[in-house]
Amino acid sequence: MSDDYLSKVSFLVVDDQDFIRLLVRQVLGVIGARNVRDFPDGEQAWKQFKHMPTDIVILDWKMEPVDGIELTRLIRLDPQSPNPYVPIIMLTAYSERARVLEARDAGVHEFVIKPMSPKTLFHRVETVIEKPRSFVRVVDYFGPDRRRSVKPHNGEERRGSGITSPPPPGGGHSKQAEIDALLQVQKN
């Protein structure tokens, strides 16, 4: 990979912890990012997002007064959003299956649990750049297509016929590998 791979990509990092914002900026800098802005909450980030071009958003879940889910919904659904299609990577310690699905359903592209590894963060950034997904707009959802791969289907279309998800593994916090499997993250 060339040194300028991420040099022109504009990042917006949103986390209420100074240390995490510093860590993400440093990791992004090591992998070549030069345009990284950061904010301690979703409210400040939203104000800036409306006026500054952003290619990728990396955000935390739990922040006040506007959290990561609320910010994702603003980016995706607010008429003032300049780029509802921007890739969003959630970086959070909340790894319960229900939260992962809530983030996905709000329109988050990728999900990374804290403590993060630089390799995992880079892989998610690379994924949203190298493997962009189409967007879907239906009555109660606007965001990236949840299907990460197209599988051939022979037979009756069964969507919406009461298909349910399997029970959560262990019922508690998930590991990054379990989240990847749940979201069907493809490894290189």
Coordinates of N, CA, C and O in Angstrom, one line a residue:
M1 N 0.8 -1.2 0.0 CA 0.0 0.0 0.0 C 0.9 1.2 0.0 O 1.9 1.3 0.7
S2 N 0.5 2.2 -0.8 CA 1.3 3.4 -0.9 C 1.1 4.3 0.4 O 0.1 4.2 1.1
D3 N 2.1 5.2 0.6 CA 2.1 6.0 1.8 C 0.9 7.1 1.7 O 0.5 7.6 2.7
D4 N 0.5 7.3 0.5 CA -0.6 8.4 0.4 C -2.0 7.8 0.3 O -2.9 8.5 0.0
Y5 N -2.2 6.5 0.6 CA -3.4 5.8 0.6 C -4.5 6.6 1.3 O -5.6 6.8 0.8
L6 N -4.3 7.1 2.5 CA -5.3 7.8 3.3 C -5.0 9.3 3.4 O -5.7 10.0 4.1
S7 N -4.0 9.8 2.7 CA -3.6 11.2 2.9 C -4.7 12.2 2.5 O -4.8 13.3 3.0
K8 N -5.6 11.8 1.6 CA -6.6 12.7 1.1 C -8.0 12.4 1.7 O -9.0 13.0 1.4
V9 N -8.1 11.4 2.6 CA -9.3 11.0 3.2 C -9.6 11.8 4.5 O -8.7 12.0 5.3
S10 N -10.7 12.4 4.6 CA -11.1 13.3 5.7 C -11.9 12.5 6.7 O -12.9 11.9 6.4
F11 N -11.3 12.5 8.0 CA -11.9 11.7 9.1 C -12.5 12.6 10.1 O -12.0 13.7 10.4
L12 N -13.6 12.2 10.7 CA -14.3 12.9 11.8 C -14.3 11.9 12.9 O -15.0 10.8 12.8
V13 N -13.6 12.1 14.0 CA -13.6 11.2 15.2 C -14.4 11.9 16.3 O -14.1 13.0 16.7
V14 N -15.3 11.1 16.9 CA -16.2 11.6 17.9 C -16.2 10.7 19.1 O -16.6 9.5 19.0
D15 N -15.6 11.1 20.2 CA -15.6 10.3 21.4 C -15.4 11.3 22.6 O -14.7 12.3 22.5
D16 N -16.1 11.0 23.7 CA -16.0 11.9 24.8 C -14.8 11.7 25.7 O -14.5 12.5 26.5
Q17 N -13.9 10.7 25.4 CA -12.7 10.5 26.1 C -11.5 11.1 25.3 O -11.3 10.7 24.1
D18 N -10.8 12.1 25.9 CA -9.7 12.7 25.2 C -8.6 11.6 24.8 O -8.1 11.7 23.7
F19 N -8.4 10.7 25.6 CA -7.4 9.6 25.3 C -7.7 8.8 24.1 O -6.9 8.5 23.3
I20 N -9.0 8.5 24.0 CA -9.4 7.7 22.8 C -9.3 8.5 21.5 O -8.8 8.0 20.5
R21 N -9.7 9.8 21.6 CA -9.6 10.6 20.4 C -8.1 10.7 20.0 O -7.7 10.6 18.8
L22 N -7.2 10.9 21.0 CA -5.8 11.0 20.7 C -5.3 9.7 20.1 O -4.5 9.7 19.1
L23 N -5.7 8.5 20.7 CA -5.3 7.2 20.2 C -5.7 7.0 18.8 O -4.9 6.6 17.9
V24 N -7.0 7.3 18.5 CA -7.5 7.1 17.1 C -6.7 8.0 16.1 O -6.4 7.6 15.0
R25 N -6.5 9.3 16.5 CA -5.8 10.2 15.6 C -4.4 9.6 15.4 O -3.9 9.7 14.2
Q26 N -3.7 9.1 16.4 CA -2.4 8.5 16.2 C -2.4 7.3 15.3 O -1.5 7.2 14.4
V27 N -3.3 6.4 15.5 CA -3.4 5.2 14.7 C -3.7 5.7 13.2 O -3.0 5.2 12.3
L28 N -4.6 6.6 13.0 CA -4.9 7.1 11.7 C -3.7 7.7 11.1 O -3.4 7.6 9.9
G29 N -2.9 8.5 11.9 CA -1.7 9.1 11.4 C -0.7 8.1 10.9 O 0.0 8.3 9.9
V30 N -0.5 7.0 11.7 CA 0.5 6.0 11.4 C 0.1 5.3 10.1 O 1.0 5.0 9.3
I31 N -1.2 5.2 9.8 CA -1.6 4.5 8.5 C -1.8 5.5 7.4 O -2.2 5.2 6.3
G32 N -1.4 6.8 7.6 CA -1.3 7.7 6.5 C -2.3 8.8 6.5 O -2.3 9.7 5.6
A33 N -3.3 8.8 7.4 CA -4.3 9.9 7.4 C -3.7 11.2 7.8 O -2.9 11.3 8.7
R34 N -4.0 12.3 7.1 CA -3.5 13.6 7.4 C -4.6 14.6 7.8 O -4.4 15.6 8.3
N35 N -5.9 14.2 7.4 CA -7.0 15.2 7.7 C -7.9 14.5 8.7 O -8.9 13.8 8.3
V36 N -7.7 14.7 10.0 CA -8.4 14.1 11.1 C -8.9 15.2 12.0 O -8.1 16.0 12.6
R37 N -10.2 15.4 12.1 CA -10.8 16.3 13.1 C -11.5 15.5 14.2 O -12.0 14.4 13.9
D38 N -11.5 16.0 15.4 CA -12.1 15.3 16.4 C -12.9 16.2 17.4 O -12.6 17.4 17.5
F39 N -14.0 15.6 18.0 CA -14.9 16.3 18.8 C -15.3 15.4 20.0 O -15.4 14.2 19.8
P40 N -15.6 16.0 21.2 CA -15.9 15.2 22.4 C -17.4 14.8 22.5 O -17.7 14.1 23.4
D41 N -18.2 15.2 21.5 CA -19.6 14.8 21.6 C -20.3 15.0 20.2 O -19.8 15.7 19.4
G42 N -21.4 14.3 20.1 CA -22.1 14.3 18.8 C -22.7 15.7 18.5 O -22.8 16.0 17.3
E43 N -23.1 16.5 19.4 CA -23.6 17.8 19.1 C -22.6 18.7 18.4 O -22.9 19.3 17.4
Q44 N -21.4 18.8 19.0 CA -20.3 19.6 18.3 C -19.9 19.0 17.0 O -19.7 19.7 16.0
A45 N -19.9 17.7 16.9 CA -19.5 17.0 15.7 C -20.6 17.3 14.6 O -20.2 17.5 13.4
W46 N -21.8 17.2 14.9 CA -22.9 17.5 14.0 C -22.8 18.9 13.4 O -23.0 19.1 12.2
K47 N -22.6 19.9 14.3 CA -22.4 21.3 13.8 C -21.3 21.4 12.8 O -21.5 22.0 11.7
Q48 N -20.2 20.7 13.0 CA -19.1 20.8 12.1 C -19.3 19.9 10.8 O -18.9 20.3 9.7
F49 N -19.9 18.8 11.0 CA -20.2 17.9 9.9 C -21.0 18.6 8.8 O -20.8 18.3 7.6
K50 N -21.9 19.4 9.2 CA -22.8 20.1 8.3 C -22.0 21.1 7.4 O -22.5 21.5 6.4
H51 N -20.8 21.5 7.8 CA -20.0 22.5 7.1 C -18.7 22.1 6.6 O -18.0 22.9 5.9
M52 N -18.2 20.9 7.0 CA -16.9 20.5 6.6 C -17.0 19.1 5.9 O -17.6 18.2 6.5
P53 N -16.5 19.0 4.7 CA -16.6 17.7 4.0 C -15.9 16.6 4.9 O -14.8 16.8 5.4
T54 N -16.6 15.5 5.0 CA -16.1 14.3 5.7 C -16.3 13.1 4.9 O -17.3 12.8 4.3
D55 N -15.2 12.3 4.8 CA -15.2 11.0 4.1 C -15.6 9.8 5.0 O -16.2 8.9 4.5
I56 N -15.1 9.8 6.2 CA -15.4 8.7 7.1 C -15.6 9.2 8.5 O -14.8 10.1 9.0
V57 N -16.6 8.7 9.2 CA -16.9 9.1 10.6 C -16.6 7.9 11.5 O -17.0 6.8 11.2
I58 N -15.8 8.2 12.6 CA -15.5 7.1 13.6 C -16.1 7.7 14.9 O -15.7 8.8 15.3
L59 N -17.1 7.0 15.5 CA -17.7 7.6 16.7 C -17.9 6.5 17.8 O -18.0 5.4 17.5
D60 N -18.1 7.1 19.0 CA -18.4 6.3 20.2 C -19.9 6.2 20.3 O -20.6 7.0 19.7
W61 N -20.3 5.4 21.2 CA -21.8 5.2 21.4 C -22.2 6.2 22.5 O -23.1 7.0 22.2
K62 N -21.7 6.1 23.7 CA -22.2 6.8 24.8 C -21.5 8.2 25.0 O -20.3 8.3 25.4
M63 N -22.2 9.2 24.7 CA -21.7 10.6 24.8 C -23.0 11.5 25.2 O -24.1 11.1 24.9
E64 N -22.7 12.6 25.8 CA -23.7 13.6 26.1 C -23.4 14.9 25.4 O -22.2 15.2 25.3
P65 N -24.3 15.7 24.9 CA -25.7 15.5 24.9 C -26.3 14.7 23.7 O -27.4 14.2 23.8
V66 N -25.5 14.5 22.7 CA -25.9 13.7 21.5 C -25.0 12.5 21.4 O -23.7 12.6 21.3
D67 N -25.5 11.3 21.5 CA -24.7 10.1 21.5 C -24.5 9.6 20.1 O -24.9 10.2 19.1
G68 N -23.7 8.5 19.9 CA -23.3 8.0 18.6 C -24.5 7.5 17.8 O -24.5 7.7 16.5
I69 N -25.5 6.9 18.4 CA -26.7 6.5 17.6 C -27.5 7.7 17.1 O -27.9 7.7 16.0
E70 N -27.6 8.7 18.0 CA -28.4 9.9 17.6 C -27.6 10.6 16.5 O -28.2 11.1 15.5
L71 N -26.3 10.7 16.6 CA -25.5 11.3 15.5 C -25.6 10.6 14.2 O -25.8 11.2 13.2
T72 N -25.6 9.2 14.3 CA -25.7 8.4 13.1 C -27.1 8.7 12.4 O -27.1 8.9 11.2
R73 N -28.1 8.8 13.2 CA -29.5 9.1 12.7 C -29.5 10.5 12.1 O -30.2 10.7 11.0
L74 N -28.9 11.5 12.7 CA -28.8 12.8 12.1 C -28.1 12.8 10.8 O -28.6 13.4 9.8
I75 N -27.0 12.1 10.7 CA -26.2 12.1 9.5 C -27.0 11.4 8.4 O -27.1 11.8 7.2
R76 N -27.7 10.3 8.7 CA -28.5 9.6 7.7 C -29.8 10.2 7.3 O -30.2 10.1 6.2
L77 N -30.5 10.8 8.3 CA -31.9 11.2 8.0 C -32.2 12.7 8.1 O -33.3 13.1 7.5
D78 N -31.4 13.5 8.7 CA -31.7 14.9 8.8 C -31.6 15.6 7.4 O -30.6 15.4 6.7
P79 N -32.6 16.4 7.0 CA -32.5 17.1 5.7 C -31.3 18.0 5.5 O -30.9 18.3 4.4
Q80 N -30.7 18.4 6.7 CA -29.6 19.3 6.6 C -28.3 18.5 6.5 O -27.2 19.1 6.3
S81 N -28.3 17.2 6.4 CA -27.1 16.4 6.3 C -26.5 16.6 4.9 O -27.2 16.3 3.9
P82 N -25.3 17.0 4.8 CA -24.7 17.2 3.5 C -24.2 15.9 2.9 O -24.0 15.8 1.7
N83 N -24.1 14.8 3.7 CA -23.6 13.6 3.1 C -24.2 12.4 3.9 O -23.5 11.8 4.8
P84 N -25.5 12.0 3.7 CA -26.1 10.9 4.4 C -25.4 9.6 4.1 O -25.7 8.6 4.7
Y85 N -24.6 9.5 3.0 CA -24.0 8.3 2.6 C -22.6 8.0 3.2 O -21.9 7.1 2.9
V86 N -22.1 8.9 4.0 CA -20.8 8.8 4.6 C -20.6 7.5 5.4 O -21.5 7.2 6.1
P87 N -19.5 6.8 5.2 CA -19.3 5.6 6.0 C -19.1 6.0 7.5 O -18.4 6.9 7.8
I88 N -19.8 5.2 8.3 CA -19.7 5.4 9.8 C -19.2 4.1 10.5 O -19.8 3.0 10.2
I89 N -18.1 4.3 11.2 CA -17.6 3.2 12.0 C -17.8 3.5 13.5 O -17.4 4.5 14.0
M90 N -18.5 2.6 14.2 CA -18.7 2.8 15.6 C -17.6 2.1 16.4 O -17.3 0.9 16.1
L91 N -17.0 2.8 17.3 CA -15.9 2.4 18.1 C -16.4 2.5 19.6 O -16.5 3.6 20.1
T92 N -16.7 1.4 20.2 CA -17.4 1.5 21.5 C -17.1 0.2 22.4 O -16.7 -0.8 21.9
A93 N -17.2 0.4 23.7 CA -17.1 -0.7 24.6 C -18.4 -1.5 24.7 O -18.4 -2.6 25.3
Y94 N -19.5 -1.0 24.2 CA -20.8 -1.7 24.3 C -20.8 -2.7 23.2 O -21.1 -2.4 22.0
S95 N -20.6 -4.0 23.6 CA -20.6 -5.0 22.6 C -21.7 -6.1 22.7 O -21.6 -7.1 22.1
E96 N -22.7 -5.8 23.5 CA -23.8 -6.7 23.5 C -24.5 -6.8 22.1 O -24.6 -5.9 21.4
R97 N -25.0 -8.0 21.9 CA -25.6 -8.3 20.5 C -26.7 -7.3 20.2 O -26.7 -6.8 19.1
A98 N -27.5 -7.0 21.2 CA -28.6 -6.0 20.9 C -28.1 -4.7 20.5 O -28.6 -4.0 19.6
R99 N -27.0 -4.3 21.1 CA -26.4 -2.9 20.8 C -25.8 -3.0 19.4 O -25.8 -2.0 18.6
V100 N -25.1 -4.1 19.0 CA -24.5 -4.2 17.7 C -25.6 -4.1 16.7 O -25.5 -3.4 15.7
L101 N -26.7 -4.8 16.9 CA -27.8 -4.7 15.9 C -28.5 -3.4 15.9 O -28.9 -2.9 14.8
E102 N -28.6 -2.7 17.1 CA -29.1 -1.3 17.1 C -28.3 -0.4 16.3 O -28.8 0.5 15.5
A103 N -27.0 -0.5 16.4 CA -26.0 0.4 15.7 C -26.2 0.1 14.2 O -26.3 1.0 13.4
R104 N -26.2 -1.2 13.8 CA -26.4 -1.6 12.4 C -27.8 -1.0 11.9 O -27.8 -0.4 10.8
D105 N -28.8 -1.1 12.7 CA -30.1 -0.6 12.3 C -30.2 0.9 12.2 O -31.1 1.4 11.5
A106 N -29.3 1.6 12.9 CA -29.3 3.0 12.8 C -28.6 3.5 11.5 O -28.7 4.7 11.1
G107 N -27.8 2.6 10.9 CA -27.0 3.0 9.7 C -25.5 2.9 9.8 O -24.8 3.5 9.0
V108 N -25.0 2.3 10.9 CA -23.6 2.2 11.0 C -23.0 1.1 10.1 O -23.6 0.1 9.9
H109 N -21.9 1.5 9.4 CA -21.3 0.5 8.5 C -20.5 -0.6 9.2 O -20.7 -1.8 8.9
E110 N -19.7 -0.2 10.1 CA -18.8 -1.2 10.8 C -18.8 -0.9 12.3 O -19.2 0.2 12.7
F111 N -18.4 -1.9 13.0 CA -18.5 -1.9 14.5 C -17.2 -2.4 15.1 O -16.8 -3.6 14.7
V112 N -16.5 -1.6 15.9 CA -15.2 -2.0 16.5 C -15.4 -1.9 18.0 O -15.8 -0.8 18.5
I113 N -15.0 -2.9 18.7 CA -15.1 -2.8 20.2 C -13.8 -2.3 20.8 O -12.7 -2.6 20.3
K114 N -14.0 -1.6 21.9 CA -12.8 -1.1 22.7 C -12.5 -2.2 23.7 O -13.4 -2.8 24.3
P115 N -11.3 -2.4 24.1 CA -10.1 -1.7 23.5 C -9.9 -2.2 22.1 O -9.9 -3.4 21.8
M116 N -9.6 -1.3 21.2 CA -9.4 -1.6 19.8 C -8.0 -1.9 19.5 O -7.1 -1.5 20.2
S117 N -7.8 -2.7 18.5 CA -6.5 -2.9 18.0 C -6.3 -2.1 16.7 O -7.3 -1.9 16.0
P118 N -5.2 -1.5 16.5 CA -4.9 -0.7 15.3 C -5.2 -1.5 14.0 O -5.8 -1.0 13.1
K119 N -4.9 -2.8 14.1 CA -5.2 -3.6 12.9 C -6.7 -3.7 12.6 O -7.1 -3.6 11.4
T120 N -7.5 -3.9 13.6 CA -8.9 -4.0 13.4 C -9.5 -2.6 12.9 O -10.3 -2.6 11.9
L121 N -9.0 -1.5 13.5 CA -9.5 -0.2 13.0 C -9.1 0.0 11.5 O -9.9 0.4 10.7
F122 N -7.8 -0.3 11.2 CA -7.4 -0.2 9.8 C -8.2 -1.0 8.9 O -8.6 -0.6 7.8
H123 N -8.5 -2.3 9.3 CA -9.3 -3.2 8.4 C -10.7 -2.6 8.2 O -11.2 -2.7 7.1
R124 N -11.3 -2.0 9.2 CA -12.6 -1.4 9.0 C -12.6 -0.2 8.1 O -13.4 0.0 7.2
V125 N -11.5 0.6 8.2 CA -11.4 1.8 7.3 C -11.2 1.3 5.9 O -11.8 1.8 5.0
E126 N -10.3 0.3 5.8 CA -10.0 -0.3 4.4 C -11.3 -0.9 3.8 O -11.6 -0.7 2.6
T127 N -12.1 -1.5 4.7 CA -13.3 -2.1 4.2 C -14.3 -1.1 3.6 O -14.9 -1.3 2.5
V128 N -14.5 0.0 4.3 CA -15.5 1.0 3.9 C -15.0 1.7 2.6 O -15.8 2.2 1.8
I129 N -13.6 1.7 2.4 CA -13.1 2.4 1.2 C -13.1 1.4 0.0 O -13.5 1.7 -1.1
E130 N -12.5 0.2 0.3 CA -12.3 -0.8 -0.8 C -13.6 -1.6 -1.2 O -13.6 -2.1 -2.3
K131 N -14.5 -1.8 -0.2 CA -15.7 -2.6 -0.5 C -16.9 -1.8 -0.1 O -17.7 -2.2 0.8
P132 N -17.2 -0.7 -0.8 CA -18.4 0.1 -0.5 C -19.6 -0.7 -0.7 O -19.7 -1.5 -1.6
R133 N -20.6 -0.4 0.1 CA -21.9 -1.1 -0.1 C -23.0 -0.1 -0.6 O -22.9 1.1 -0.3
S134 N -23.9 -0.6 -1.3 CA -25.0 0.2 -1.8 C -25.8 0.6 -0.5 O -25.8 0.0 0.5
F135 N -26.6 1.6 -0.7 CA -27.5 2.1 0.4 C -28.9 1.6 0.1 O -29.3 1.5 -1.1
V136 N -29.7 1.4 1.1 CA -31.1 1.0 1.1 C -31.9 2.0 1.8 O -31.6 2.5 2.9
R137 N -33.0 2.4 1.1 CA -34.0 3.3 1.8 C -35.4 2.5 1.8 O -35.9 2.3 0.7
V138 N -35.8 2.2 2.9 CA -37.2 1.7 3.1 C -37.9 2.5 4.2 O -37.3 3.4 4.7
V139 N -39.1 2.1 4.5 CA -39.9 2.9 5.4 C -39.2 3.2 6.7 O -39.2 4.3 7.2
D140 N -38.6 2.2 7.4 CA -38.0 2.4 8.7 C -36.4 2.2 8.7 O -35.9 2.1 9.8
Y141 N -35.8 2.4 7.5 CA -34.3 2.2 7.5 C -33.7 3.0 6.3 O -34.3 2.9 5.2
F142 N -32.7 3.7 6.6 CA -31.8 4.2 5.5 C -30.4 4.0 6.0 O -30.0 4.5 7.0
G143 N -29.6 3.3 5.2 CA -28.2 3.1 5.5 C -27.6 2.1 4.5 O -28.2 1.7 3.5
P144 N -26.4 1.6 4.9 CA -25.8 0.7 4.0 C -26.5 -0.6 3.9 O -27.1 -1.1 4.9
D145 N -26.5 -1.3 2.8 CA -27.1 -2.6 2.6 C -26.5 -3.5 3.7 O -25.3 -3.6 3.8
R146 N -27.4 -4.2 4.4 CA -26.9 -5.0 5.5 C -26.2 -6.3 4.9 O -25.5 -7.0 5.6
R147 N -26.5 -6.6 3.7 CA -25.9 -7.8 3.1 C -24.5 -7.5 2.7 O -24.3 -6.5 1.9
R148 N -23.6 -8.2 3.1 CA -22.2 -7.9 2.8 C -21.7 -8.8 1.6 O -20.7 -8.5 1.0
S149 N -22.5 -9.8 1.2 CA -22.2 -10.6 0.0 C -23.5 -11.0 -0.6 O -24.5 -11.1 0.1
V150 N -23.4 -11.2 -1.9 CA -24.6 -11.6 -2.6 C -24.5 -13.1 -2.8 O -23.6 -13.6 -3.4
K151 N -25.5 -13.8 -2.2 CA -25.5 -15.2 -2.4 C -26.6 -15.6 -3.3 O -27.7 -15.1 -3.2
P152 N -26.4 -16.6 -4.2 CA -27.4 -17.0 -5.1 C -28.6 -17.5 -4.4 O -28.4 -18.2 -3.4
H153 N -29.8 -17.2 -4.8 CA -31.0 -17.7 -4.2 C -31.9 -18.3 -5.2 O -32.3 -17.7 -6.1
N154 N -32.2 -19.6 -4.9 CA -33.1 -20.3 -5.8 C -34.3 -20.7 -4.9 O -34.2 -21.5 -4.0
G155 N -35.5 -20.1 -5.2 CA -36.6 -20.5 -4.4 C -37.4 -19.3 -4.1 O -37.2 -18.1 -4.5
E156 N -38.4 -19.5 -3.2 CA -39.3 -18.4 -2.8 C -38.6 -17.4 -1.9 O -37.7 -17.7 -1.1
E157 N -38.9 -16.1 -2.1 CA -38.4 -15.0 -1.3 C -39.1 -15.1 0.0 O -40.3 -15.1 0.1
R158 N -38.2 -15.2 1.1 CA -38.8 -15.4 2.4 C -38.7 -14.2 3.3 O -39.0 -14.2 4.5
R159 N -38.1 -13.1 2.9 CA -38.0 -11.9 3.7 C -39.3 -11.4 4.2 O -40.3 -11.4 3.4
G160 N -39.4 -11.1 5.4 CA -40.6 -10.6 6.0 C -41.6 -11.7 6.4 O -42.7 -11.4 6.7
S161 N -41.2 -12.9 6.4 CA -42.1 -14.0 6.7 C -41.9 -14.5 8.1 O -42.2 -15.7 8.4
G162 N -41.3 -13.7 9.0 CA -41.1 -14.2 10.4 C -39.8 -14.9 10.7 O -39.7 -15.5 11.7
I163 N -38.8 -14.7 9.8 CA -37.5 -15.3 10.1 C -36.9 -14.6 11.2 O -36.9 -13.4 11.3
T164 N -36.4 -15.3 12.2 CA -35.8 -14.7 13.4 C -34.3 -14.9 13.4 O -33.8 -15.9 12.8
S165 N -33.6 -14.1 14.2 CA -32.2 -14.3 14.4 C -31.9 -15.4 15.4 O -32.7 -15.6 16.3
P166 N -30.8 -16.0 15.4 CA -30.4 -17.0 16.4 C -30.2 -16.3 17.7 O -30.0 -15.1 17.8
P167 N -30.3 -17.0 18.9 CA -30.1 -16.3 20.2 C -28.7 -15.9 20.3 O -27.8 -16.4 19.7
P168 N -28.5 -14.8 21.1 CA -27.1 -14.3 21.3 C -26.2 -15.3 21.9 O -26.6 -16.1 22.8
P169 N -24.9 -15.3 21.4 CA -24.0 -16.3 22.0 C -23.6 -15.9 23.4 O -23.0 -14.8 23.7
G170 N -24.0 -16.7 24.4 CA -23.6 -16.4 25.8 C -24.5 -15.3 26.4 O -24.5 -15.1 27.6
G171 N -25.3 -14.5 25.6 CA -26.2 -13.5 26.2 C -25.5 -12.3 26.7 O -26.2 -11.3 27.0
G172 N -24.2 -12.2 26.8 CA -23.5 -11.0 27.3 C -22.8 -10.3 26.3 O -23.2 -10.2 25.2
H173 N -21.6 -9.8 26.7 CA -20.8 -9.0 25.8 C -20.2 -10.0 24.7 O -19.9 -11.1 25.0
S174 N -20.0 -9.4 23.5 CA -19.5 -10.2 22.4 C -18.0 -9.9 22.2 O -17.6 -8.8 22.5
K175 N -17.3 -10.8 21.6 CA -15.9 -10.5 21.2 C -16.0 -10.0 19.8 O -16.9 -10.1 19.1
Q176 N -14.9 -9.3 19.4 CA -14.8 -8.7 18.1 C -15.1 -9.8 17.0 O -15.8 -9.5 16.0
A177 N -14.6 -11.0 17.1 CA -14.8 -12.1 16.2 C -16.3 -12.4 16.1 O -16.8 -12.7 15.0
E178 N -17.0 -12.4 17.2 CA -18.4 -12.7 17.2 C -19.2 -11.6 16.5 O -20.2 -11.9 15.8
I179 N -18.8 -10.4 16.8 CA -19.5 -9.2 16.1 C -19.2 -9.3 14.6 O -20.2 -9.1 13.8
D180 N -18.0 -9.6 14.2 CA -17.7 -9.8 12.8 C -18.6 -10.9 12.1 O -19.1 -10.7 11.0
A181 N -18.8 -12.0 12.8 CA -19.6 -13.1 12.3 C -21.1 -12.6 12.2 O -21.7 -12.9 11.3
L182 N -21.5 -11.9 13.3 CA -22.9 -11.4 13.3 C -23.2 -10.5 12.1 O -24.2 -10.6 11.4
L183 N -22.2 -9.6 11.8 CA -22.3 -8.7 10.7 C -21.8 -9.2 9.4 O -21.8 -8.5 8.4
Q184 N -21.3 -10.4 9.4 CA -20.7 -11.1 8.3 C -19.6 -10.3 7.7 O -19.5 -10.1 6.5
V185 N -18.6 -9.8 8.5 CA -17.5 -9.1 8.0 C -16.6 -10.0 7.3 O -16.3 -11.1 7.7
Q186 N -16.2 -9.6 6.1 CA -15.3 -10.4 5.2 C -13.9 -10.1 5.5 O -13.5 -8.9 5.5
K187 N -13.1 -11.1 5.7 CA -11.7 -10.9 6.0 C -11.0 -10.9 4.6 O -11.4 -11.6 3.7
N188 N -9.9 -10.2 4.5 CA -9.1 -10.1 3.3 C -8.3 -11.4 3.1 O -7.9 -12.1 4.0

